[in-house]
């Protein structure tokens, strides 16, 4: 099986869906955000605050490099991983890249109160979501497939991904 790589904006369901897919296929799940935290030895919130976003992106690319050598795994990536084209190329080497998307209000609802998303920790998170979505649209289009998760339960998203995986076998 090719790797299944989940990308997409924060709050689009990558983590929940990644866990369900890994259970379904009995495959290992690699969460790139977790790998970054283990590598640096502190939570994402502190990495952004103490070392800056540039450092976070550098470590993110390093964990992409490590994770994309694996085969037959489910990878769930952080929302900004697609900004660097080399990350996308690497993730595509052994993987099918699926982008989960959702409407801004849905994203806000799913992410409010979260601790590992410093980019949304602003005075107007909905405006930040819209702004970042606008800036990143072109990057998310780099994925092989896109699924709008706004009105879907995680299990329904999994069914859609299973259909995709059947088509490409
Ligand atoms: C980020 C998304 C977060 C995390 C970090 C940066 C982004 O991951 O990697 O806060 O730039 O969109 P999730 O998409 O899993 O929330």
PDB file of N, CA and C in Angstrom, residues 51-156:
ATOM      1  N   UNK A  51      11.496  29.970  19.566  1.00  0.00           N
ATOM      2  CA  UNK A  51      12.444  29.780  18.455  1.00  0.00           C
ATOM      3  C   UNK A  51      11.959  30.382  17.145  1.00  0.00           C
ATOM      4  N   UNK A  52      10.644  30.672  17.071  1.00  0.00           N
ATOM      5  CA  UNK A  52      10.102  31.310  15.859  1.00  0.00           C
ATOM      6  C   UNK A  52       9.578  30.311  14.844  1.00  0.00           C
ATOM      7  N   UNK A  53       8.728  30.827  13.947  1.00  0.00           N
ATOM      8  CA  UNK A  53       8.107  29.948  12.952  1.00  0.00           C
ATOM      9  C   UNK A  53       9.147  29.365  11.984  1.00  0.00           C
ATOM     10  N   UNK A  54      10.186  30.157  11.654  1.00  0.00           N
ATOM     11  CA  UNK A  54      11.210  29.689  10.706  1.00  0.00           C
ATOM     12  C   UNK A  54      11.872  28.416  11.216  1.00  0.00           C
ATOM     13  N   UNK A  55      12.178  28.389  12.495  1.00  0.00           N
ATOM     14  CA  UNK A  55      12.806  27.208  13.091  1.00  0.00           C
ATOM     15  C   UNK A  55      11.836  26.022  13.051  1.00  0.00           C
ATOM     16  N   UNK A  56      10.571  26.301  13.399  1.00  0.00           N
ATOM     17  CA  UNK A  56       9.548  25.244  13.346  1.00  0.00           C
ATOM     18  C   UNK A  56       9.495  24.642  11.941  1.00  0.00           C
ATOM     19  N   UNK A  57       9.506  25.490  10.900  1.00  0.00           N
ATOM     20  CA  UNK A  57       9.416  24.994   9.511  1.00  0.00           C
ATOM     21  C   UNK A  57      10.643  24.157   9.148  1.00  0.00           C
ATOM     22  N   UNK A  58      11.793  24.561   9.671  1.00  0.00           N
ATOM     23  CA  UNK A  58      13.034  23.815   9.383  1.00  0.00           C
ATOM     24  C   UNK A  58      12.919  22.396   9.964  1.00  0.00           C
ATOM     25  N   UNK A  59      12.472  22.307  11.200  1.00  0.00           N
ATOM     26  CA  UNK A  59      12.323  20.990  11.842  1.00  0.00           C
ATOM     27  C   UNK A  59      11.221  20.197  11.137  1.00  0.00           C
ATOM     28  N   UNK A  60      10.170  20.900  10.727  1.00  0.00           N
ATOM     29  CA  UNK A  60       9.066  20.225  10.019  1.00  0.00           C
ATOM     30  C   UNK A  60       9.605  19.542   8.750  1.00  0.00           C
ATOM     31  N   UNK A  61      10.466  20.258   8.009  1.00  0.00           N
ATOM     32  CA  UNK A  61      11.030  19.662   6.786  1.00  0.00           C
ATOM     33  C   UNK A  61      11.916  18.466   7.138  1.00  0.00           C
ATOM     34  N   UNK A  62      12.631  18.541   8.244  1.00  0.00           N
ATOM     35  CA  UNK A  62      13.468  17.398   8.648  1.00  0.00           C
ATOM     36  C   UNK A  62      12.607  16.168   8.960  1.00  0.00           C
ATOM     37  N   UNK A  63      11.494  16.369   9.651  1.00  0.00           N
ATOM     38  CA  UNK A  63      10.670  15.199   9.976  1.00  0.00           C
ATOM     39  C   UNK A  63       9.946  14.683   8.722  1.00  0.00           C
ATOM     40  N   UNK A  64       9.631  15.572   7.797  1.00  0.00           N
ATOM     41  CA  UNK A  64       9.051  15.113   6.516  1.00  0.00           C
ATOM     42  C   UNK A  64      10.045  14.186   5.832  1.00  0.00           C
ATOM     43  N   UNK A  65      11.304  14.612   5.802  1.00  0.00           N
ATOM     44  CA  UNK A  65      12.345  13.812   5.153  1.00  0.00           C
ATOM     45  C   UNK A  65      12.409  12.416   5.790  1.00  0.00           C
ATOM     46  N   UNK A  66      12.375  12.392   7.119  1.00  0.00           N
ATOM     47  CA  UNK A  66      12.464  11.102   7.828  1.00  0.00           C
ATOM     48  C   UNK A  66      11.214  10.264   7.567  1.00  0.00           C
ATOM     49  N   UNK A  67      10.042  10.877   7.663  1.00  0.00           N
ATOM     50  CA  UNK A  67       8.788  10.116   7.566  1.00  0.00           C
ATOM     51  C   UNK A  67       8.540   9.629   6.145  1.00  0.00           C
ATOM     52  N   UNK A  68       8.993  10.381   5.142  1.00  0.00           N
ATOM     53  CA  UNK A  68       8.619   9.998   3.780  1.00  0.00           C
ATOM     54  C   UNK A  68       9.442   8.822   3.257  1.00  0.00           C
ATOM     55  N   UNK A  69      10.460   8.370   4.013  1.00  0.00           N
ATOM     56  CA  UNK A  69      11.166   7.139   3.622  1.00  0.00           C
ATOM     57  C   UNK A  69      10.334   5.906   3.944  1.00  0.00           C
ATOM     58  N   UNK A  70       9.418   6.048   4.905  1.00  0.00           N
ATOM     59  CA  UNK A  70       8.620   4.895   5.321  1.00  0.00           C
ATOM     60  C   UNK A  70       7.662   4.478   4.211  1.00  0.00           C
ATOM     61  N   UNK A  71       7.234   3.224   4.289  1.00  0.00           N
ATOM     62  CA  UNK A  71       6.272   2.752   3.275  1.00  0.00           C
ATOM     63  C   UNK A  71       5.090   2.102   3.978  1.00  0.00           C
ATOM     64  N   UNK A  72       3.899   2.290   3.413  1.00  0.00           N
ATOM     65  CA  UNK A  72       2.712   1.645   3.982  1.00  0.00           C
ATOM     66  C   UNK A  72       2.261   2.252   5.292  1.00  0.00           C
ATOM     67  N   UNK A  73       2.488   3.539   5.467  1.00  0.00           N
ATOM     68  CA  UNK A  73       2.074   4.191   6.718  1.00  0.00           C
ATOM     69  C   UNK A  73       1.035   5.284   6.431  1.00  0.00           C
ATOM     70  N   UNK A  74       0.383   5.710   7.496  1.00  0.00           N
ATOM     71  CA  UNK A  74      -0.539   6.843   7.411  1.00  0.00           C
ATOM     72  C   UNK A  74       0.188   8.039   8.028  1.00  0.00           C
ATOM     73  N   UNK A  75       0.298   9.109   7.257  1.00  0.00           N
ATOM     74  CA  UNK A  75       1.014  10.288   7.764  1.00  0.00           C
ATOM     75  C   UNK A  75       0.025  11.427   7.927  1.00  0.00           C
ATOM     76  N   UNK A  76      -0.046  12.005   9.127  1.00  0.00           N
ATOM     77  CA  UNK A  76      -0.829  13.234   9.206  1.00  0.00           C
ATOM     78  C   UNK A  76       0.081  14.412   9.496  1.00  0.00           C
ATOM     79  N   UNK A  77      -0.009  15.384   8.582  1.00  0.00           N
ATOM     80  CA  UNK A  77       0.945  16.494   8.573  1.00  0.00           C
ATOM     81  C   UNK A  77       0.297  17.751   9.139  1.00  0.00           C
ATOM     82  N   UNK A  78       1.101  18.667   9.602  1.00  0.00           N
ATOM     83  CA  UNK A  78       0.590  19.948  10.085  1.00  0.00           C
ATOM     84  C   UNK A  78       0.086  20.789   8.915  1.00  0.00           C
ATOM     85  N   UNK A  79      -0.755  21.754   9.221  1.00  0.00           N
ATOM     86  CA  UNK A  79      -1.431  22.543   8.193  1.00  0.00           C
ATOM     87  C   UNK A  79      -0.529  23.326   7.257  1.00  0.00           C
ATOM     88  N   UNK A  80       0.709  23.609   7.680  1.00  0.00           N
ATOM     89  CA  UNK A  80       1.578  24.444   6.857  1.00  0.00           C
ATOM     90  C   UNK A  80       2.611  23.647   6.067  1.00  0.00           C
ATOM     91  N   UNK A  81       2.532  22.330   6.113  1.00  0.00           N
ATOM     92  CA  UNK A  81       3.587  21.511   5.504  1.00  0.00           C
ATOM     93  C   UNK A  81       3.679  21.719   3.997  1.00  0.00           C
ATOM     94  N   UNK A  82       2.539  22.045   3.366  1.00  0.00           N
ATOM     95  CA  UNK A  82       2.486  22.175   1.897  1.00  0.00           C
ATOM     96  C   UNK A  82       3.152  23.449   1.369  1.00  0.00           C
ATOM     97  N   UNK A  83       3.490  24.370   2.267  1.00  0.00           N
ATOM     98  CA  UNK A  83       4.076  25.644   1.821  1.00  0.00           C
ATOM     99  C   UNK A  83       5.417  25.393   1.122  1.00  0.00           C
ATOM    100  N   UNK A  84       6.158  24.414   1.623  1.00  0.00           N
ATOM    101  CA  UNK A  84       7.458  24.096   1.028  1.00  0.00           C
ATOM    102  C   UNK A  84       7.261  22.994  -0.018  1.00  0.00           C
ATOM    103  N   UNK A  85       7.482  23.345  -1.270  1.00  0.00           N
ATOM    104  CA  UNK A  85       7.243  22.399  -2.370  1.00  0.00           C
ATOM    105  C   UNK A  85       8.063  21.121  -2.201  1.00  0.00           C
ATOM    106  N   UNK A  86       9.255  21.228  -1.615  1.00  0.00           N
ATOM    107  CA  UNK A  86      10.079  20.026  -1.424  1.00  0.00           C
ATOM    108  C   UNK A  86       9.415  19.046  -0.455  1.00  0.00           C
ATOM    109  N   UNK A  87       8.717  19.580   0.545  1.00  0.00           N
ATOM    110  CA  UNK A  87       7.978  18.686   1.457  1.00  0.00           C
ATOM    111  C   UNK A  87       6.950  17.882   0.666  1.00  0.00           C
ATOM    112  N   UNK A  88       6.215  18.584  -0.200  1.00  0.00           N
ATOM    113  CA  UNK A  88       5.151  17.919  -0.965  1.00  0.00           C
ATOM    114  C   UNK A  88       5.751  16.857  -1.884  1.00  0.00           C
ATOM    115  N   UNK A  89       6.847  17.204  -2.550  1.00  0.00           N
ATOM    116  CA  UNK A  89       7.499  16.246  -3.463  1.00  0.00           C
ATOM    117  C   UNK A  89       7.909  14.997  -2.696  1.00  0.00           C
ATOM    118  N   UNK A  90       8.491  15.194  -1.531  1.00  0.00           N
ATOM    119  CA  UNK A  90       8.939  14.034  -0.731  1.00  0.00           C
ATOM    120  C   UNK A  90       7.757  13.183  -0.294  1.00  0.00           C
ATOM    121  N   UNK A  91       6.705  13.854   0.178  1.00  0.00           N
ATOM    122  CA  UNK A  91       5.540  13.100   0.671  1.00  0.00           C
ATOM    123  C   UNK A  91       4.873  12.323  -0.461  1.00  0.00           C
ATOM    124  N   UNK A  92       5.013  12.833  -1.692  1.00  0.00           N
ATOM    125  CA  UNK A  92       4.404  12.147  -2.846  1.00  0.00           C
ATOM    126  C   UNK A  92       5.245  10.973  -3.348  1.00  0.00           C
ATOM    127  N   UNK A  93       6.524  10.908  -2.949  1.00  0.00           N
ATOM    128  CA  UNK A  93       7.398   9.847  -3.451  1.00  0.00           C
ATOM    129  C   UNK A  93       6.790   8.466  -3.217  1.00  0.00           C
ATOM    130  N   UNK A  94       6.331   8.226  -1.996  1.00  0.00           N
ATOM    131  CA  UNK A  94       5.721   6.915  -1.693  1.00  0.00           C
ATOM    132  C   UNK A  94       4.274   7.076  -1.270  1.00  0.00           C
ATOM    133  N   UNK A  95       3.704   8.262  -1.480  1.00  0.00           N
ATOM    134  CA  UNK A  95       2.388   8.473  -0.889  1.00  0.00           C
ATOM    135  C   UNK A  95       1.372   9.148  -1.802  1.00  0.00           C
ATOM    136  N   UNK A  96       0.125   8.920  -1.472  1.00  0.00           N
ATOM    137  CA  UNK A  96      -0.973   9.653  -2.084  1.00  0.00           C
ATOM    138  C   UNK A  96      -1.328  10.778  -1.129  1.00  0.00           C
ATOM    139  N   UNK A  97      -1.286  12.006  -1.624  1.00  0.00           N
ATOM    140  CA  UNK A  97      -1.502  13.158  -0.742  1.00  0.00           C
ATOM    141  C   UNK A  97      -2.954  13.619  -0.855  1.00  0.00           C
ATOM    142  N   UNK A  98      -3.655  13.557   0.260  1.00  0.00           N
ATOM    143  CA  UNK A  98      -5.068  13.923   0.285  1.00  0.00           C
ATOM    144  C   UNK A  98      -5.237  15.166   1.154  1.00  0.00           C
ATOM    145  N   UNK A  99      -5.846  16.177   0.559  1.00  0.00           N
ATOM    146  CA  UNK A  99      -6.044  17.431   1.302  1.00  0.00           C
ATOM    147  C   UNK A  99      -7.466  17.489   1.853  1.00  0.00           C
ATOM    148  N   UNK A 100      -7.593  17.681   3.154  1.00  0.00           N
ATOM    149  CA  UNK A 100      -8.900  17.875   3.769  1.00  0.00           C
ATOM    150  C   UNK A 100      -9.144  19.378   3.862  1.00  0.00           C
ATOM    151  N   UNK A 101     -10.329  19.798   3.454  1.00  0.00           N
ATOM    152  CA  UNK A 101     -10.668  21.230   3.523  1.00  0.00           C
ATOM    153  C   UNK A 101     -11.964  21.388   4.304  1.00  0.00           C
ATOM    154  N   UNK A 102     -12.225  22.625   4.761  1.00  0.00           N
ATOM    155  CA  UNK A 102     -13.490  22.903   5.455  1.00  0.00           C
ATOM    156  C   UNK A 102     -13.754  24.404   5.394  1.00  0.00           C
ATOM    157  N   UNK A 103     -15.003  24.770   5.621  1.00  0.00           N
ATOM    158  CA  UNK A 103     -15.365  26.194   5.607  1.00  0.00           C
ATOM    159  C   UNK A 103     -14.740  26.887   6.824  1.00  0.00           C
ATOM    160  N   UNK A 104     -14.425  28.189   6.695  1.00  0.00           N
ATOM    161  CA  UNK A 104     -13.762  28.909   7.794  1.00  0.00           C
ATOM    162  C   UNK A 104     -14.508  28.817   9.134  1.00  0.00           C
ATOM    163  N   UNK A 105     -15.857  28.917   9.092  1.00  0.00           N
ATOM    164  CA  UNK A 105     -16.612  28.875  10.376  1.00  0.00           C
ATOM    165  C   UNK A 105     -16.480  27.502  11.028  1.00  0.00           C
ATOM    166  N   UNK A 106     -16.446  26.475  10.191  1.00  0.00           N
ATOM    167  CA  UNK A 106     -16.302  25.106  10.714  1.00  0.00           C
ATOM    168  C   UNK A 106     -14.903  24.956  11.334  1.00  0.00           C
ATOM    169  N   UNK A 107     -13.917  25.486  10.634  1.00  0.00           N
ATOM    170  CA  UNK A 107     -12.540  25.426  11.138  1.00  0.00           C
ATOM    171  C   UNK A 107     -12.468  26.148  12.483  1.00  0.00           C
ATOM    172  N   UNK A 108     -13.093  27.313  12.557  1.00  0.00           N
ATOM    173  CA  UNK A 108     -13.067  28.061  13.822  1.00  0.00           C
ATOM    174  C   UNK A 108     -13.677  27.235  14.954  1.00  0.00           C
ATOM    175  N   UNK A 109     -14.827  26.658  14.681  1.00  0.00           N
ATOM    176  CA  UNK A 109     -15.522  25.843  15.684  1.00  0.00           C
ATOM    177  C   UNK A 109     -14.660  24.683  16.167  1.00  0.00           C
ATOM    178  N   UNK A 110     -13.949  24.075  15.244  1.00  0.00           N
ATOM    179  CA  UNK A 110     -13.163  22.884  15.593  1.00  0.00           C
ATOM    180  C   UNK A 110     -11.843  23.231  16.275  1.00  0.00           C
ATOM    181  N   UNK A 111     -11.373  24.463  16.072  1.00  0.00           N
ATOM    182  CA  UNK A 111     -10.032  24.778  16.590  1.00  0.00           C
ATOM    183  C   UNK A 111     -10.042  25.693  17.815  1.00  0.00           C
ATOM    184  N   UNK A 112     -11.210  26.276  18.126  1.00  0.00           N
ATOM    185  CA  UNK A 112     -11.185  27.257  19.229  1.00  0.00           C
ATOM    186  C   UNK A 112     -10.763  26.554  20.532  1.00  0.00           C
ATOM    187  N   UNK A 113      -9.923  27.250  21.266  1.00  0.00           N
ATOM    188  CA  UNK A 113      -9.451  26.687  22.533  1.00  0.00           C
ATOM    189  C   UNK A 113      -8.264  25.739  22.377  1.00  0.00           C
ATOM    190  N   UNK A 114      -7.813  25.505  21.122  1.00  0.00           N
ATOM    191  CA  UNK A 114      -6.712  24.545  20.989  1.00  0.00           C
ATOM    192  C   UNK A 114      -5.382  25.191  21.371  1.00  0.00           C
ATOM    193  N   UNK A 115      -4.472  24.365  21.895  1.00  0.00           N
ATOM    194  CA  UNK A 115      -3.226  24.912  22.435  1.00  0.00           C
ATOM    195  C   UNK A 115      -2.040  24.844  21.476  1.00  0.00           C
ATOM    196  N   UNK A 116      -2.137  23.990  20.457  1.00  0.00           N
ATOM    197  CA  UNK A 116      -0.942  23.821  19.616  1.00  0.00           C
ATOM    198  C   UNK A 116      -1.070  24.563  18.285  1.00  0.00           C
ATOM    199  N   UNK A 117      -1.909  25.612  18.275  1.00  0.00           N
ATOM    200  CA  UNK A 117      -2.081  26.357  17.025  1.00  0.00           C
ATOM    201  C   UNK A 117      -1.835  27.839  17.234  1.00  0.00           C
ATOM    202  N   UNK A 118      -0.582  28.194  17.488  1.00  0.00           N
ATOM    203  CA  UNK A 118      -0.265  29.599  17.777  1.00  0.00           C
ATOM    204  C   UNK A 118      -0.692  30.556  16.669  1.00  0.00           C
ATOM    205  N   UNK A 119      -0.759  30.068  15.429  1.00  0.00           N
ATOM    206  CA  UNK A 119      -1.117  30.963  14.318  1.00  0.00           C
ATOM    207  C   UNK A 119      -2.566  31.447  14.427  1.00  0.00           C
ATOM    208  N   UNK A 120      -3.376  30.722  15.213  1.00  0.00           N
ATOM    209  CA  UNK A 120      -4.778  31.135  15.373  1.00  0.00           C
ATOM    210  C   UNK A 120      -5.018  31.787  16.732  1.00  0.00           C
ATOM    211  N   UNK A 121      -3.969  31.939  17.481  1.00  0.00           N
ATOM    212  CA  UNK A 121      -4.083  32.552  18.795  1.00  0.00           C
ATOM    213  C   UNK A 121      -3.972  34.073  18.649  1.00  0.00           C
ATOM    214  N   UNK A 122      -4.961  34.655  17.971  1.00  0.00           N
ATOM    215  CA  UNK A 122      -4.932  36.084  17.667  1.00  0.00           C
ATOM    216  C   UNK A 122      -6.212  36.724  18.215  1.00  0.00           C
ATOM    217  N   UNK A 123      -6.303  38.055  18.115  1.00  0.00           N
ATOM    218  CA  UNK A 123      -7.498  38.714  18.643  1.00  0.00           C
ATOM    219  C   UNK A 123      -8.731  38.410  17.786  1.00  0.00           C
ATOM    220  N   UNK A 124      -8.518  38.060  16.517  1.00  0.00           N
ATOM    221  CA  UNK A 124      -9.645  37.744  15.638  1.00  0.00           C
ATOM    222  C   UNK A 124      -9.333  36.456  14.856  1.00  0.00           C
ATOM    223  N   UNK A 125      -9.525  35.300  15.519  1.00  0.00           N
ATOM    224  CA  UNK A 125      -9.141  34.032  14.878  1.00  0.00           C
ATOM    225  C   UNK A 125      -9.851  33.763  13.554  1.00  0.00           C
ATOM    226  N   UNK A 126     -11.129  34.190  13.422  1.00  0.00           N
ATOM    227  CA  UNK A 126     -11.826  33.918  12.159  1.00  0.00           C
ATOM    228  C   UNK A 126     -11.141  34.681  11.013  1.00  0.00           C
ATOM    229  N   UNK A 127     -10.749  35.930  11.288  1.00  0.00           N
ATOM    230  CA  UNK A 127     -10.042  36.711  10.260  1.00  0.00           C
ATOM    231  C   UNK A 127      -8.696  36.050   9.945  1.00  0.00           C
ATOM    232  N   UNK A 128      -8.020  35.546  10.966  1.00  0.00           N
ATOM    233  CA  UNK A 128      -6.726  34.875  10.732  1.00  0.00           C
ATOM    234  C   UNK A 128      -6.920  33.622   9.883  1.00  0.00           C
ATOM    235  N   UNK A 129      -8.002  32.890  10.159  1.00  0.00           N
ATOM    236  CA  UNK A 129      -8.281  31.676   9.377  1.00  0.00           C
ATOM    237  C   UNK A 129      -8.506  32.055   7.910  1.00  0.00           C
ATOM    238  N   UNK A 130      -9.368  33.071   7.684  1.00  0.00           N
ATOM    239  CA  UNK A 130      -9.663  33.471   6.301  1.00  0.00           C
ATOM    240  C   UNK A 130      -8.395  33.937   5.573  1.00  0.00           C
ATOM    241  N   UNK A 131      -7.604  34.723   6.283  1.00  0.00           N
ATOM    242  CA  UNK A 131      -6.386  35.280   5.700  1.00  0.00           C
ATOM    243  C   UNK A 131      -5.408  34.162   5.314  1.00  0.00           C
ATOM    244  N   UNK A 132      -5.178  33.227   6.258  1.00  0.00           N
ATOM    245  CA  UNK A 132      -4.240  32.133   5.986  1.00  0.00           C
ATOM    246  C   UNK A 132      -4.770  31.211   4.880  1.00  0.00           C
ATOM    247  N   UNK A 133      -6.090  30.960   4.902  1.00  0.00           N
ATOM    248  CA  UNK A 133      -6.677  30.105   3.852  1.00  0.00           C
ATOM    249  C   UNK A 133      -6.451  30.732   2.482  1.00  0.00           C
ATOM    250  N   UNK A 134      -6.666  32.047   2.409  1.00  0.00           N
ATOM    251  CA  UNK A 134      -6.449  32.777   1.151  1.00  0.00           C
ATOM    252  C   UNK A 134      -5.014  32.617   0.673  1.00  0.00           C
ATOM    253  N   UNK A 135      -4.092  32.846   1.607  1.00  0.00           N
ATOM    254  CA  UNK A 135      -2.671  32.804   1.246  1.00  0.00           C
ATOM    255  C   UNK A 135      -2.235  31.402   0.842  1.00  0.00           C
ATOM    256  N   UNK A 136      -2.891  30.392   1.419  1.00  0.00           N
ATOM    257  CA  UNK A 136      -2.395  29.021   1.223  1.00  0.00           C
ATOM    258  C   UNK A 136      -3.129  28.229   0.150  1.00  0.00           C
ATOM    259  N   UNK A 137      -4.200  28.814  -0.406  1.00  0.00           N
ATOM    260  CA  UNK A 137      -5.028  28.036  -1.326  1.00  0.00           C
ATOM    261  C   UNK A 137      -4.210  27.317  -2.393  1.00  0.00           C
ATOM    262  N   UNK A 138      -3.305  28.069  -3.020  1.00  0.00           N
ATOM    263  CA  UNK A 138      -2.486  27.501  -4.101  1.00  0.00           C
ATOM    264  C   UNK A 138      -1.647  26.330  -3.610  1.00  0.00           C
ATOM    265  N   UNK A 139      -1.194  26.413  -2.382  1.00  0.00           N
ATOM    266  CA  UNK A 139      -0.355  25.327  -1.847  1.00  0.00           C
ATOM    267  C   UNK A 139      -1.185  24.066  -1.619  1.00  0.00           C
ATOM    268  N   UNK A 140      -2.399  24.245  -1.102  1.00  0.00           N
ATOM    269  CA  UNK A 140      -3.229  23.062  -0.858  1.00  0.00           C
ATOM    270  C   UNK A 140      -3.627  22.377  -2.165  1.00  0.00           C
ATOM    271  N   UNK A 141      -3.671  23.162  -3.242  1.00  0.00           N
ATOM    272  CA  UNK A 141      -4.002  22.564  -4.543  1.00  0.00           C
ATOM    273  C   UNK A 141      -2.926  21.590  -5.031  1.00  0.00           C
ATOM    274  N   UNK A 142      -1.806  21.544  -4.330  1.00  0.00           N
ATOM    275  CA  UNK A 142      -0.733  20.627  -4.742  1.00  0.00           C
ATOM    276  C   UNK A 142      -1.052  19.171  -4.399  1.00  0.00           C
ATOM    277  N   UNK A 143      -2.089  18.963  -3.600  1.00  0.00           N
ATOM    278  CA  UNK A 143      -2.441  17.595  -3.198  1.00  0.00           C
ATOM    279  C   UNK A 143      -3.005  16.814  -4.380  1.00  0.00           C
ATOM    280  N   UNK A 144      -2.973  15.484  -4.279  1.00  0.00           N
ATOM    281  CA  UNK A 144      -3.527  14.639  -5.341  1.00  0.00           C
ATOM    282  C   UNK A 144      -5.057  14.647  -5.323  1.00  0.00           C
ATOM    283  N   UNK A 145      -5.635  14.709  -4.126  1.00  0.00           N
ATOM    284  CA  UNK A 145      -7.100  14.668  -3.975  1.00  0.00           C
ATOM    285  C   UNK A 145      -7.509  15.652  -2.890  1.00  0.00           C
ATOM    286  N   UNK A 146      -8.762  16.128  -2.985  1.00  0.00           N
ATOM    287  CA  UNK A 146      -9.277  17.056  -1.975  1.00  0.00           C
ATOM    288  C   UNK A 146     -10.641  16.574  -1.505  1.00  0.00           C
ATOM    289  N   UNK A 147     -10.860  16.641  -0.196  1.00  0.00           N
ATOM    290  CA  UNK A 147     -12.167  16.255   0.352  1.00  0.00           C
ATOM    291  C   UNK A 147     -12.659  17.372   1.265  1.00  0.00           C
ATOM    292  N   UNK A 148     -13.868  17.857   1.013  1.00  0.00           N
ATOM    293  CA  UNK A 148     -14.456  18.859   1.903  1.00  0.00           C
ATOM    294  C   UNK A 148     -15.089  18.134   3.089  1.00  0.00           C
ATOM    295  N   UNK A 149     -14.569  18.386   4.265  1.00  0.00           N
ATOM    296  CA  UNK A 149     -15.014  17.655   5.463  1.00  0.00           C
ATOM    297  C   UNK A 149     -16.041  18.442   6.283  1.00  0.00           C
ATOM    298  N   UNK A 150     -16.462  19.625   5.780  1.00  0.00           N
ATOM    299  CA  UNK A 150     -17.317  20.517   6.579  1.00  0.00           C
ATOM    300  C   UNK A 150     -18.538  19.807   7.139  1.00  0.00           C
ATOM    301  N   UNK A 151     -19.191  18.996   6.298  1.00  0.00           N
ATOM    302  CA  UNK A 151     -20.444  18.369   6.719  1.00  0.00           C
ATOM    303  C   UNK A 151     -20.326  16.857   6.867  1.00  0.00           C
ATOM    304  N   UNK A 152     -19.116  16.386   7.077  1.00  0.00           N
ATOM    305  CA  UNK A 152     -18.914  14.933   7.166  1.00  0.00           C
ATOM    306  C   UNK A 152     -18.395  14.528   8.544  1.00  0.00           C
ATOM    307  N   UNK A 153     -18.860  13.385   9.011  1.00  0.00           N
ATOM    308  CA  UNK A 153     -18.298  12.808  10.235  1.00  0.00           C
ATOM    309  C   UNK A 153     -16.980  12.130   9.859  1.00  0.00           C
ATOM    310  N   UNK A 154     -16.054  11.983  10.817  1.00  0.00           N
ATOM    311  CA  UNK A 154     -14.766  11.358  10.493  1.00  0.00           C
ATOM    312  C   UNK A 154     -14.919  10.013   9.768  1.00  0.00           C
ATOM    313  N   UNK A 155     -15.886   9.202  10.181  1.00  0.00           N
ATOM    314  CA  UNK A 155     -16.074   7.883   9.545  1.00  0.00           C
ATOM    315  C   UNK A 155     -16.462   8.034   8.071  1.00  0.00           C
ATOM    316  N   UNK A 156     -17.234   9.090   7.768  1.00  0.00           N
ATOM    317  CA  UNK A 156     -17.632   9.309   6.366  1.00  0.00           C
ATOM    318  C   UNK A 156     -16.427   9.757   5.524  1.00  0.00           C
TER     319      UNK A 156
END
